[in-house]
Structures are given as structure tokens and as C-alpha cells.
Protein backbone atom coordinates (compact mmCIF):
# COMPACT_ATOMS: atom_id res chain seq x y z
CA UNK A 1 24.16 1.40 -0.37
CA UNK A 2 22.89 -1.29 -2.92
CA UNK A 3 24.50 -4.72 -3.37
CA UNK A 4 25.98 -4.49 0.10
CA UNK A 5 24.66 -7.91 1.08
CA UNK A 6 26.50 -9.56 -1.84
CA UNK A 7 29.72 -7.75 -0.92
CA UNK A 8 29.48 -8.90 2.69
CA UNK A 9 28.83 -12.51 1.63
CA UNK A 10 31.70 -12.60 -0.86
CA UNK A 11 34.08 -11.01 1.67
CA UNK A 12 33.30 -13.77 4.16
CA UNK A 13 33.79 -16.48 1.53
CA UNK A 14 37.07 -14.97 0.32
CA UNK A 15 38.42 -14.81 3.86
CA UNK A 16 37.39 -18.40 4.59
CA UNK A 17 39.00 -19.61 1.36
CA UNK A 18 42.21 -17.65 1.94
CA UNK A 19 41.66 -15.54 -1.18
CA UNK A 20 42.78 -11.92 -1.18
CA UNK A 21 40.45 -9.17 -2.37
CA UNK A 22 40.34 -5.43 -2.96
CA UNK A 23 37.50 -3.18 -1.85
CA UNK A 24 36.90 -0.16 -4.12
CA UNK A 25 34.80 2.60 -2.55
CA UNK A 26 33.61 5.88 -4.07
CA UNK A 27 34.73 8.52 -1.57
CA UNK A 28 33.98 11.67 -3.54
CA UNK A 29 32.29 12.76 -6.76
CA UNK A 30 32.45 15.99 -8.71
CA UNK A 31 29.96 16.89 -11.40
CA UNK A 32 27.76 14.16 -12.80
CA UNK A 33 28.26 10.63 -11.49
CA UNK A 34 26.22 7.43 -11.76
CA UNK A 35 26.90 6.35 -8.17
CA UNK A 36 27.33 8.44 -5.07
CA UNK A 37 29.92 8.45 -2.31
CA UNK A 38 29.75 5.19 -0.38
CA UNK A 39 29.15 2.91 -3.38
CA UNK A 40 31.39 -0.16 -3.16
CA UNK A 41 32.79 -2.97 -5.27
CA UNK A 42 34.73 -6.05 -4.12
CA UNK A 43 37.27 -7.66 -6.47
CA UNK A 44 38.76 -11.06 -5.63
CA UNK A 45 42.09 -12.26 -6.95
CA UNK A 46 40.39 -15.34 -8.47
CA UNK A 47 38.28 -13.13 -10.75
CA UNK A 48 35.05 -12.90 -8.79
CA UNK A 49 33.59 -9.45 -8.19
CA UNK A 50 30.35 -7.92 -6.88
CA UNK A 51 29.04 -4.40 -6.58
CA UNK A 52 29.28 -1.37 -8.85
CA UNK A 53 30.91 2.04 -8.50
CA UNK A 54 29.69 3.37 -11.84
CA UNK A 55 27.19 2.44 -14.51
CA UNK A 56 29.53 -0.33 -15.67
CA UNK A 57 31.98 2.01 -17.42
CA UNK A 58 34.82 2.00 -14.92
CA UNK A 59 34.50 -1.55 -13.62
CA UNK A 60 36.55 -3.42 -16.28
CA UNK A 61 39.45 -0.99 -15.83
CA UNK A 62 39.25 -1.19 -12.04
CA UNK A 63 39.12 -4.99 -11.97
CA UNK A 64 42.27 -5.10 -14.10
CA UNK A 65 44.26 -2.68 -11.93
CA UNK A 66 42.89 -3.13 -8.40
CA UNK A 67 45.66 -5.40 -7.09
CA UNK A 68 48.44 -3.45 -8.77
CA UNK A 69 47.14 -0.19 -7.29
CA UNK A 70 47.13 -1.63 -3.77
CA UNK A 71 50.51 -3.32 -3.91
CA UNK A 72 51.93 -0.64 -1.57
CA UNK A 73 48.80 -0.04 0.48
CA UNK A 74 45.51 1.83 0.26
CA UNK A 75 45.26 4.76 -2.12
CA UNK A 76 42.77 6.99 -3.91
CA UNK A 77 42.50 7.31 -7.69
CA UNK A 78 40.58 9.92 -9.65
CA UNK A 79 38.68 8.91 -12.79
CA UNK A 80 37.44 11.57 -15.19
CA UNK A 81 34.37 11.02 -17.33
CA UNK A 82 34.60 14.12 -19.52
CA UNK A 83 34.15 14.18 -23.27
CA UNK A 84 37.38 15.95 -24.21
CA UNK A 85 39.29 12.93 -25.56
CA UNK A 86 40.48 13.24 -29.14
CA UNK A 87 40.97 10.23 -31.39
CA UNK A 88 43.49 9.49 -34.13
CA UNK A 89 42.54 8.14 -37.55
CA UNK A 90 43.09 4.59 -36.32
CA UNK A 91 40.56 5.11 -33.52
CA UNK A 92 43.11 5.17 -30.71
CA UNK A 93 42.69 7.73 -27.92
CA UNK A 94 45.21 10.54 -27.95
CA UNK A 95 46.62 11.83 -24.67
CA UNK A 96 45.85 15.49 -25.18
CA UNK A 97 45.54 16.06 -21.44
CA UNK A 98 47.54 14.35 -18.73
CA UNK A 99 46.90 13.95 -15.06
CA UNK A 100 48.85 16.05 -12.66
CA UNK A 101 50.18 14.97 -9.31
CA UNK A 102 47.08 16.51 -7.75
CA UNK A 103 44.97 14.00 -9.65
CA UNK A 104 46.74 11.03 -8.05
CA UNK A 105 46.73 10.74 -4.28
CA UNK A 106 48.99 7.80 -3.55
CA UNK A 107 50.30 6.00 -6.61
CA UNK A 108 53.98 5.22 -6.01
CA UNK A 109 56.27 4.91 -9.01
CA UNK A 110 53.62 6.21 -11.42
CA UNK A 111 54.82 6.92 -14.93
CA UNK A 112 52.45 9.70 -15.92
CA UNK A 113 54.11 10.47 -19.24
CA UNK A 114 53.84 6.86 -20.35
CA UNK A 115 50.33 6.24 -19.03
CA UNK A 116 47.56 5.10 -21.34
CA UNK A 117 45.18 8.02 -21.71
CA UNK A 118 42.14 5.75 -21.70
CA UNK A 119 43.07 4.97 -18.10
CA UNK A 120 43.08 8.66 -17.19
CA UNK A 121 39.97 10.07 -18.85
CA UNK A 122 37.26 7.68 -19.96
CA UNK A 123 35.60 10.16 -22.32
CA UNK A 124 32.08 9.08 -21.35
CA UNK A 125 30.56 12.51 -21.79
CA UNK A 126 29.31 12.65 -18.20
CA UNK A 127 31.69 15.50 -17.35
CA UNK A 128 32.36 14.30 -13.84
CA UNK A 129 35.17 13.05 -11.63
CA UNK A 130 34.96 9.99 -9.41
CA UNK A 131 37.41 9.56 -6.51
CA UNK A 132 37.83 5.87 -5.63
CA UNK A 133 39.56 4.43 -2.57
CA UNK A 134 41.29 1.08 -3.14
CA UNK A 135 42.23 -1.12 -0.16
CA UNK A 136 42.99 -4.77 0.46
CA UNK A 137 40.45 -6.89 2.29
CA UNK A 138 42.57 -7.05 5.47
CA UNK A 139 42.37 -3.25 5.73
CA UNK A 140 38.71 -3.05 4.71
CA UNK A 141 37.50 -5.76 7.10
CA UNK A 142 36.80 -3.38 10.03
CA UNK A 143 34.49 -1.31 7.81
CA UNK A 144 32.65 -4.39 6.59
CA UNK A 145 32.26 -5.58 10.19
CA UNK A 146 30.84 -2.16 11.11
CA UNK A 147 28.31 -2.44 8.27
CA UNK A 148 27.31 -5.90 9.47
CA UNK A 149 26.81 -4.51 12.96
CA UNK A 150 24.62 -1.68 11.65
CA UNK A 151 22.47 -4.18 9.76
CA UNK A 152 22.23 -6.46 12.79
CA UNK A 153 21.41 -3.78 15.39
CA UNK A 154 19.45 -1.45 13.10
CA UNK A 155 21.41 1.44 14.61
CA UNK A 156 23.26 3.91 12.33
CA UNK A 157 26.95 4.69 12.85
CA UNK A 158 28.88 7.75 11.66
CA UNK A 159 32.31 7.04 10.18
CA UNK A 160 34.97 9.39 8.78
CA UNK A 161 37.33 8.05 6.08
CA UNK A 162 40.57 9.86 5.26
CA UNK A 163 40.74 10.61 1.54
CA UNK A 164 43.86 12.71 1.47
CA UNK A 165 46.35 14.59 3.67
CA UNK A 166 48.48 17.30 2.09
CA UNK A 167 52.24 17.02 1.60
CA UNK A 168 53.05 18.63 4.96
CA UNK A 169 52.57 15.25 6.62
CA UNK A 170 55.69 14.02 4.80
CA UNK A 171 58.02 16.79 5.98
CA UNK A 172 60.70 15.89 8.48
CA UNK A 173 59.36 18.40 11.01
CA UNK A 174 56.31 16.26 11.63
CA UNK A 175 57.45 12.87 10.39
CA UNK A 176 56.22 11.37 13.63
CA UNK A 177 52.65 12.16 12.57
CA UNK A 178 52.74 10.46 9.17
CA UNK A 179 51.84 7.01 10.47
CA UNK A 180 48.64 8.43 11.93
CA UNK A 181 47.50 10.03 8.67
CA UNK A 182 47.23 7.16 6.23
CA UNK A 183 44.86 7.19 3.27
CA UNK A 184 41.81 5.05 4.02
CA UNK A 185 42.02 5.24 7.80
CA UNK A 186 38.58 5.32 9.42
CA UNK A 187 37.28 6.81 12.64
CA UNK A 188 34.08 5.89 14.45
CA UNK A 189 32.84 9.39 15.29
CA UNK A 190 29.89 8.14 17.36
CA UNK A 191 32.27 6.22 19.59
CA UNK A 192 34.41 9.30 20.04
CA UNK A 193 31.40 11.47 20.86
CA UNK A 194 30.01 9.07 23.44
CA UNK A 195 33.20 7.82 25.09
CA UNK A 196 35.74 10.49 24.26
CA UNK A 197 37.93 7.80 22.69
CA UNK A 198 38.79 7.08 19.09
CA UNK A 199 38.85 3.83 17.15
CA UNK A 200 41.13 4.43 14.16
CA UNK A 201 42.65 1.31 12.60
CA UNK A 202 43.36 -0.05 16.05
CA UNK A 203 45.75 2.78 17.00
CA UNK A 204 45.91 3.75 20.64
CA UNK A 205 48.46 6.57 20.49
CA UNK A 206 47.47 9.49 18.28
CA UNK A 207 49.44 12.52 17.16
CA UNK A 208 48.24 15.92 18.29
CA UNK A 209 47.36 16.79 14.69
CA UNK A 210 45.17 13.71 14.30
CA UNK A 211 43.61 14.16 17.73
CA UNK A 212 42.70 17.77 16.95
CA UNK A 213 41.35 16.78 13.56
CA UNK A 214 39.15 14.10 15.08
CA UNK A 215 37.81 16.62 17.59
CA UNK A 216 36.73 18.85 14.72
CA UNK A 217 35.19 15.97 12.82
CA UNK A 218 33.27 14.84 15.90
CA UNK A 219 31.67 18.28 16.08
CA UNK A 220 30.66 18.22 12.42
CA UNK A 221 26.94 17.80 11.84
CA UNK A 222 25.77 16.03 8.74
CA UNK A 223 22.85 17.56 6.90
CA UNK A 224 19.89 15.45 5.85
CA UNK A 225 22.26 13.64 3.50
CA UNK A 226 24.15 10.53 4.55
CA UNK A 227 27.59 11.43 3.24
CA UNK A 228 29.53 14.65 2.79
CA UNK A 229 33.02 15.64 1.68
CA UNK A 230 34.71 17.55 4.51
CA UNK A 231 38.03 19.41 4.62
CA UNK A 232 39.76 20.06 7.95
CA UNK A 233 42.61 22.54 8.31
CA UNK A 234 44.88 22.03 11.28
CA UNK A 235 47.89 24.32 11.18
CA UNK A 236 49.95 23.40 8.14
CA UNK A 237 48.11 20.10 7.65
CA UNK A 238 44.95 19.93 5.55
CA UNK A 239 43.00 16.69 5.47
CA UNK A 240 40.10 15.62 3.27
CA UNK A 241 37.47 13.23 4.62
CA UNK A 242 34.33 11.40 3.66
CA UNK A 243 31.98 11.71 6.64
CA UNK A 244 29.40 9.00 6.23
CA UNK A 245 26.34 7.96 8.21
CA UNK A 246 26.05 4.19 7.71
CA UNK A 247 22.33 3.49 7.74
CA UNK A 248 20.52 0.20 8.43
CA UNK A 249 18.65 -1.51 5.62
CA UNK A 250 15.29 -0.07 4.69
CA UNK A 251 12.62 -2.33 6.10
CA UNK A 252 9.39 -3.57 4.53
CA UNK A 253 6.64 -5.33 6.48
CA UNK A 254 4.06 -7.11 4.34
CA UNK A 255 0.88 -8.16 6.11
CA UNK A 256 -0.51 -10.92 3.94
CA UNK A 257 1.12 -13.91 2.29
CA UNK A 258 -0.80 -14.38 -0.93
CA UNK A 259 0.77 -15.16 -4.29
CA UNK A 260 0.81 -11.48 -5.30
CA UNK A 261 3.22 -10.79 -2.44
CA UNK A 262 5.97 -12.92 -4.00
CA UNK A 263 7.12 -10.44 -6.70
CA UNK A 264 6.99 -7.61 -4.13
CA UNK A 265 9.41 -9.53 -1.92
CA UNK A 266 11.70 -10.12 -4.90
CA UNK A 267 11.74 -6.44 -5.89
CA UNK A 268 12.42 -5.30 -2.35
CA UNK A 269 15.31 -7.75 -1.96
CA UNK A 270 16.79 -6.56 -5.28
CA UNK A 271 17.19 -3.23 -3.50
CA UNK A 272 18.70 -4.93 -0.45
CA UNK A 273 15.74 -4.18 1.82
CA UNK A 274 14.98 -6.19 4.95
CA UNK A 275 11.65 -7.91 4.26
CA UNK A 276 9.22 -9.46 6.75
CA UNK A 277 6.08 -11.33 5.69
CA UNK A 278 3.33 -12.05 8.24
CA UNK A 279 -0.09 -13.66 8.01
CA UNK A 280 -2.51 -15.05 10.57
CA UNK A 281 -2.96 -18.09 8.33
CA UNK A 282 -0.03 -20.36 9.09
CA UNK A 283 -0.44 -22.35 5.87
CA UNK A 284 0.37 -19.22 3.85
CA UNK A 285 3.19 -17.77 5.96
CA UNK A 286 5.83 -20.40 5.24
CA UNK A 287 9.52 -20.19 4.39
CA UNK A 288 8.96 -22.47 1.39
CA UNK A 289 6.65 -19.88 -0.18
CA UNK A 290 8.93 -16.92 0.57
CA UNK A 291 12.55 -18.12 0.55
CA UNK A 292 13.92 -14.62 -0.21
CA UNK A 293 12.25 -12.92 2.76
CA UNK A 294 14.34 -12.27 5.87
CA UNK A 295 11.49 -13.16 8.24
CA UNK A 296 8.32 -15.18 7.59
CA UNK A 297 5.96 -15.73 10.48
CA UNK A 298 2.39 -16.46 11.48
CA UNK A 299 1.11 -13.52 13.52
CA UNK A 300 -2.15 -13.56 15.49
CA UNK A 301 -4.51 -10.70 14.75
CA UNK A 302 -4.63 -9.56 18.37
CA UNK A 303 -0.81 -9.45 18.77
CA UNK A 304 -0.53 -5.67 18.53
CA UNK A 305 2.81 -5.57 20.37
CA UNK A 306 4.60 -7.68 17.76
CA UNK A 307 2.94 -5.81 14.90
CA UNK A 308 4.13 -2.46 16.22
CA UNK A 309 7.62 -3.83 16.80
CA UNK A 310 7.86 -5.19 13.26
CA UNK A 311 6.47 -1.99 11.73
CA UNK A 312 8.73 0.37 13.67
CA UNK A 313 10.45 2.75 11.21
CA UNK A 314 9.39 0.48 8.34
CA UNK A 315 7.17 0.63 5.27
CA UNK A 316 4.00 -1.42 5.79
CA UNK A 317 1.93 -2.97 3.00
CA UNK A 318 -1.46 -4.47 3.94
CA UNK A 319 -2.15 -7.13 1.29
CA UNK A 320 -4.03 -10.02 2.91
CA UNK A 321 -7.17 -10.02 0.68
CA UNK A 322 -9.04 -10.64 3.94
CA UNK A 323 -11.41 -8.09 5.49
CA UNK A 324 -10.88 -9.46 9.00
CA UNK A 325 -7.09 -9.43 8.72
CA UNK A 326 -6.86 -5.98 7.14
CA UNK A 327 -9.36 -4.54 9.64
CA UNK A 328 -7.39 -5.87 12.61
CA UNK A 329 -3.99 -4.70 11.32
CA UNK A 330 -5.31 -1.32 10.16
CA UNK A 331 -7.06 -0.66 13.47
CA UNK A 332 -3.74 -0.95 15.29
CA UNK A 333 -1.59 0.91 12.78
CA UNK A 334 -3.92 3.90 12.29
CA UNK A 335 -3.64 4.62 16.02
CA UNK A 336 0.18 4.77 15.83
CA UNK A 337 1.06 6.86 12.73
CA UNK A 338 4.45 7.87 14.10
CA UNK A 339 5.57 4.27 14.40
CA UNK A 340 6.06 3.60 10.67
CA UNK A 341 7.30 5.56 7.66
CA UNK A 342 4.77 4.36 5.10
CA UNK A 343 1.39 2.60 5.24
CA UNK A 344 -0.45 1.31 2.18
CA UNK A 345 -3.68 -0.66 1.86
CA UNK A 346 -4.38 -2.98 -1.08
CA UNK A 347 -7.83 -2.93 -2.66
CA UNK A 348 -10.25 -0.41 -4.18
CA UNK A 349 -10.88 2.90 -2.45
CA UNK A 350 -14.40 2.02 -1.31
CA UNK A 351 -13.10 -1.15 0.41
CA UNK A 352 -10.52 0.77 2.43
CA UNK A 353 -13.08 3.46 3.34
CA UNK A 354 -15.40 0.72 4.55
CA UNK A 355 -12.64 -0.62 6.79
CA UNK A 356 -11.93 2.86 8.16
CA UNK A 357 -15.61 3.40 8.94
CA UNK A 358 -15.90 0.03 10.69
CA UNK A 359 -12.82 0.79 12.79
CA UNK A 360 -14.10 4.29 13.64
CA UNK A 361 -17.46 3.18 15.01
CA UNK A 362 -15.77 0.73 17.37
CA UNK A 363 -13.59 3.26 19.21
CA UNK A 364 -14.65 5.99 21.62
CA UNK A 365 -12.65 8.75 19.96
CA UNK A 366 -12.56 8.37 16.15
CA UNK A 367 -10.54 11.59 15.78
CA UNK A 368 -7.50 9.72 17.04
CA UNK A 369 -7.38 8.00 13.65
CA UNK A 370 -7.08 11.27 11.73
CA UNK A 371 -3.27 11.37 11.52
CA UNK A 372 -3.07 7.71 10.52
CA UNK A 373 -5.72 8.11 7.80
CA UNK A 374 -3.83 11.14 6.46
CA UNK A 375 -0.69 8.98 6.23
CA UNK A 376 -2.46 6.00 4.64
CA UNK A 377 -1.97 5.41 0.90
CA UNK A 378 -4.93 3.76 -0.79
CA UNK A 379 -5.23 2.10 -3.19
CA UNK A 380 -1.65 1.10 -2.53
CA UNK A 381 0.97 1.88 -5.16
CA UNK A 382 1.14 3.98 -8.32
CA UNK A 383 -0.88 3.06 -11.39
CA UNK A 384 1.97 2.62 -13.83
CA UNK A 385 0.10 0.45 -16.29
CA UNK A 386 0.37 -3.25 -16.90
CA UNK A 387 -1.46 -6.13 -15.28
CA UNK A 388 -0.75 -8.88 -12.79
CA UNK A 389 1.21 -9.21 -9.54
CA UNK A 390 4.49 -7.99 -11.07
CA UNK A 391 2.96 -4.72 -12.30
CA UNK A 392 1.29 -4.27 -8.90
CA UNK A 393 4.60 -4.86 -7.11
CA UNK A 394 6.37 -2.33 -9.35
CA UNK A 395 3.80 0.35 -8.55
CA UNK A 396 3.99 -0.39 -4.83
CA UNK A 397 7.78 -0.23 -4.74
CA UNK A 398 7.74 3.01 -6.76
CA UNK A 399 5.41 4.66 -4.25
CA UNK A 400 7.23 3.36 -1.19
CA UNK A 401 10.60 4.51 -2.57
CA UNK A 402 9.15 7.97 -3.23
CA UNK A 403 7.94 8.27 0.35
CA UNK A 404 10.96 6.67 2.04
CA UNK A 405 13.41 8.89 0.14
CA UNK A 406 11.34 12.06 0.62
CA UNK A 407 10.88 12.61 -3.08
CA UNK A 408 7.79 13.97 -4.80
CA UNK A 409 5.72 12.46 -7.57
CA UNK A 410 2.50 13.08 -9.45
CA UNK A 411 0.61 9.89 -10.15
CA UNK A 412 -3.17 9.63 -10.33
CA UNK A 413 -5.04 7.07 -8.28
CA UNK A 414 -3.06 7.20 -5.04
CA UNK A 415 -4.36 8.77 -1.86
CA UNK A 416 -1.21 10.75 -1.16
CA UNK A 417 -0.08 14.29 -0.52
CA UNK A 418 2.82 13.87 -2.94
CA UNK A 419 2.63 15.98 -6.09
CA UNK A 420 4.63 17.97 -8.61
CA UNK A 421 7.40 15.66 -9.71
CA UNK A 422 10.85 17.24 -9.58
CA UNK A 423 13.93 16.15 -11.46
CA UNK A 424 16.89 14.95 -9.42
CA UNK A 425 20.19 16.30 -10.70
CA UNK A 426 23.72 15.30 -9.84
CA UNK A 427 25.57 17.22 -7.17
CA UNK A 428 28.61 19.30 -7.87
CA UNK A 429 30.48 17.52 -5.13
CA UNK A 430 30.22 14.44 -2.94
CA UNK A 431 27.41 15.70 -0.73
CA UNK A 432 24.83 12.98 -1.26
CA UNK A 433 24.73 9.21 -1.09
CA UNK A 434 22.08 6.45 -1.17
CA UNK A 435 21.46 5.35 2.15
CA UNK A 436 20.94 2.13 3.68
CA UNK A 437 23.54 -0.47 4.38
């Protein structure tokens, strides 16, 4: 999830300043959509806002209505982006199609007949539907705290968010269950799986319907995607959920602290990555030179333990412009190819091959480097054109993103097994989401 760091910061500030806010979260998409389930936006009552849930099309409308929509509690709204709006001679949208009750989950006292059609169908031509959960900051705080914990511990957590429960929950026969089935309630499924207990908005006593539903959700296995729309049928009650695996930030370790590293740090932070810069030369590895990086440290060349710890499950870019530094780092990393997700070496091909040969002749079993060499990308990054550190950083980030997100690309000049670029199309439902919180 991008822009998460800004949302977390603004939420803390708003709480400290006693300012109310609304968190808008995409919980489901149908057809084409700019953002996927899990995208968030925070709107403060003083006018400040961060995050995006669309390409900028829905945000002005949502900012205007966020507090009115949540005046009676959390609810889900559906926004259509089809192209079937008709216009009068004066340019005003005509309400040729109205929402039905099924298009509005929890909007008390709605006047559908008198609603402005521009607020129902935005006529963007994307032919999709975006389901957005609105909730006040007091209700959303537990989720934001969970995201902070995931980022701090680097351990993913699986959460289920209730999108909708059918009208049976409101019947007198099971009125006692209604308080346990509120739109926006969240359940930590990992906690339930490990301890057999449920954390759901602080409730300790659960209805049998909710308890059975949680049991089914706990058994649900996410695919390789990080968010899926799930429907659970339990007797006469049908519930709709967003099951979401909250992932830690993607991590980038840069070995080398030259000037050409600066734009790479900036580009990685724009994507909300966790960035560490190390160099054996203490005068280069300083916080003053890399204020945006999360960690800047001087690392001795023989400190293999720290290098492996920092590179664990991360993308690693070797960019020191020093043969001795690159040789020392590469010698360690090539022996542990399963430790990191990406490894790239800066410099021309012959330079990297020289380093590999020098490393090979100094170990008893050179074949142990085979898997690491196969995983190594050199020269690092895609050749996208342009000149200078910024163009280099763009090519590096493009290649790392391709590898980290298991995509394919065809770009000459990179020692990589990736080929045959494939177009990425929108899903027909909310089955995919960007990852990384």
C-alpha cells in the first residue's frame, strides 16, 4: 500500500491535536479500477488529506462528503466509473440511472430520488465499481496501529474486514447478533489461528453466527495475492469480507554511499520502501548525506553477519565504485542466494565478471556460487535511456520492481532471466492489491 507512511504520520498528528478524521479504504473493486483493495486515504476535518483511492477522480467528492457519510458510523459506498451518463444541452449530468438499495450498504436517511447523479456515477469511462469503506479515526485507529506493528516487526498479519452483512441481521429473530456484525469490524485471523481467540473491535462475547463465520475465515487460504473478496454463508446470514494480508514495507539495501545513490534513495522512498545505506567509508555513510534513508551506517567489510541480516528478504544494490568493497560484499552474498530477493551489481559486465572470477579462485568449491551468480543482475538496472544518476536510479528501480513483484520484462543489457513482457489488466473483482504496508 503506497502513501501509508504519510497516512500514519497525519493520523498521529490529528490525534495529538484533537482533530477528527475519516479513513477511506477501498475494500472491493469490480471491473477496471486505478487502485486496488487496501488503498487508503485520510481526510481531516481541518481540510488536510493524504493518500489516494483513485487516480484523483473520486477524491474531491469523497473529501466533501466523508464526515457526512460517517455521521452515524462506518459505512460502505459504491462509486461507479462507467461511461453511461447522458448530458443535457446545458452540460449538466442527467440522472438516467439511479442507485438501488443494493448499491448503498449503510447510508441512513438517503434520498435516492433527489441525489445528484454526478455523485452516483462519475462517468469516467473506466467501466468499474469501487467499494469504499468510510470510518472515523477512533474506529480506524486499531487498523493503523496494526499497520505500524507490521512495519516495525517486519511480520505480516492477516486481517478480515466486514464489508456487508445481509438484511437478516436486522430481523428480530436474531437481533442479539446485530451488534457483532457491524460494517468495518476487523478480525485478526492470525491471532485466532494461533491462540483460538478473536480480536474484533475489542469485543469479548461473540454471537454464534459471528463465531462460526470467523472459524470459516480463519480456514480461508489466500492465494499469491494479498487481498481477496470473500463471501461467507452461515445459515440465513451472508457476510462479505475483505481478507487482507498486511505486508511489511519492501526493503532496499544499498551497499555504497556515493552521490549516484541519492536519487535511488529518493525514488525508493517515493514508493514507501524501507531503505538502508551502508559503506565501509564512514565519511560517506552519514545521515547528512542521506536524510531520507531509514538507516545509514558504516559497515566493515568483514562483518558478514550484519550484511546478511540487513539483506534478508530485501533487494540489494552494490554501488560502491570500489573493487575491494564490491568484492567483499559480493563474496558473501553470492554464497547465500536464498537470503535476498534481488541482487544487482553496478558497473560494466567485464568488471563484474572479473569480481566473480577473483571470488571463485579464493574458495575451495566455486560451484557453490552458481545459484548466486544465476540470481545476480549485471549491469544493474534496465537501460531505459537518458544519462546521469537519475536515469540510472530509474532503471534500477524498474528492474527491482519487476523482480520483487514477480513480473516479466524484456529489456536488453541486463543479465536476467526475465523476458517476454506481459500486459497487466484489471481484475474483474477485488482479488488483487499492492502489497507492502
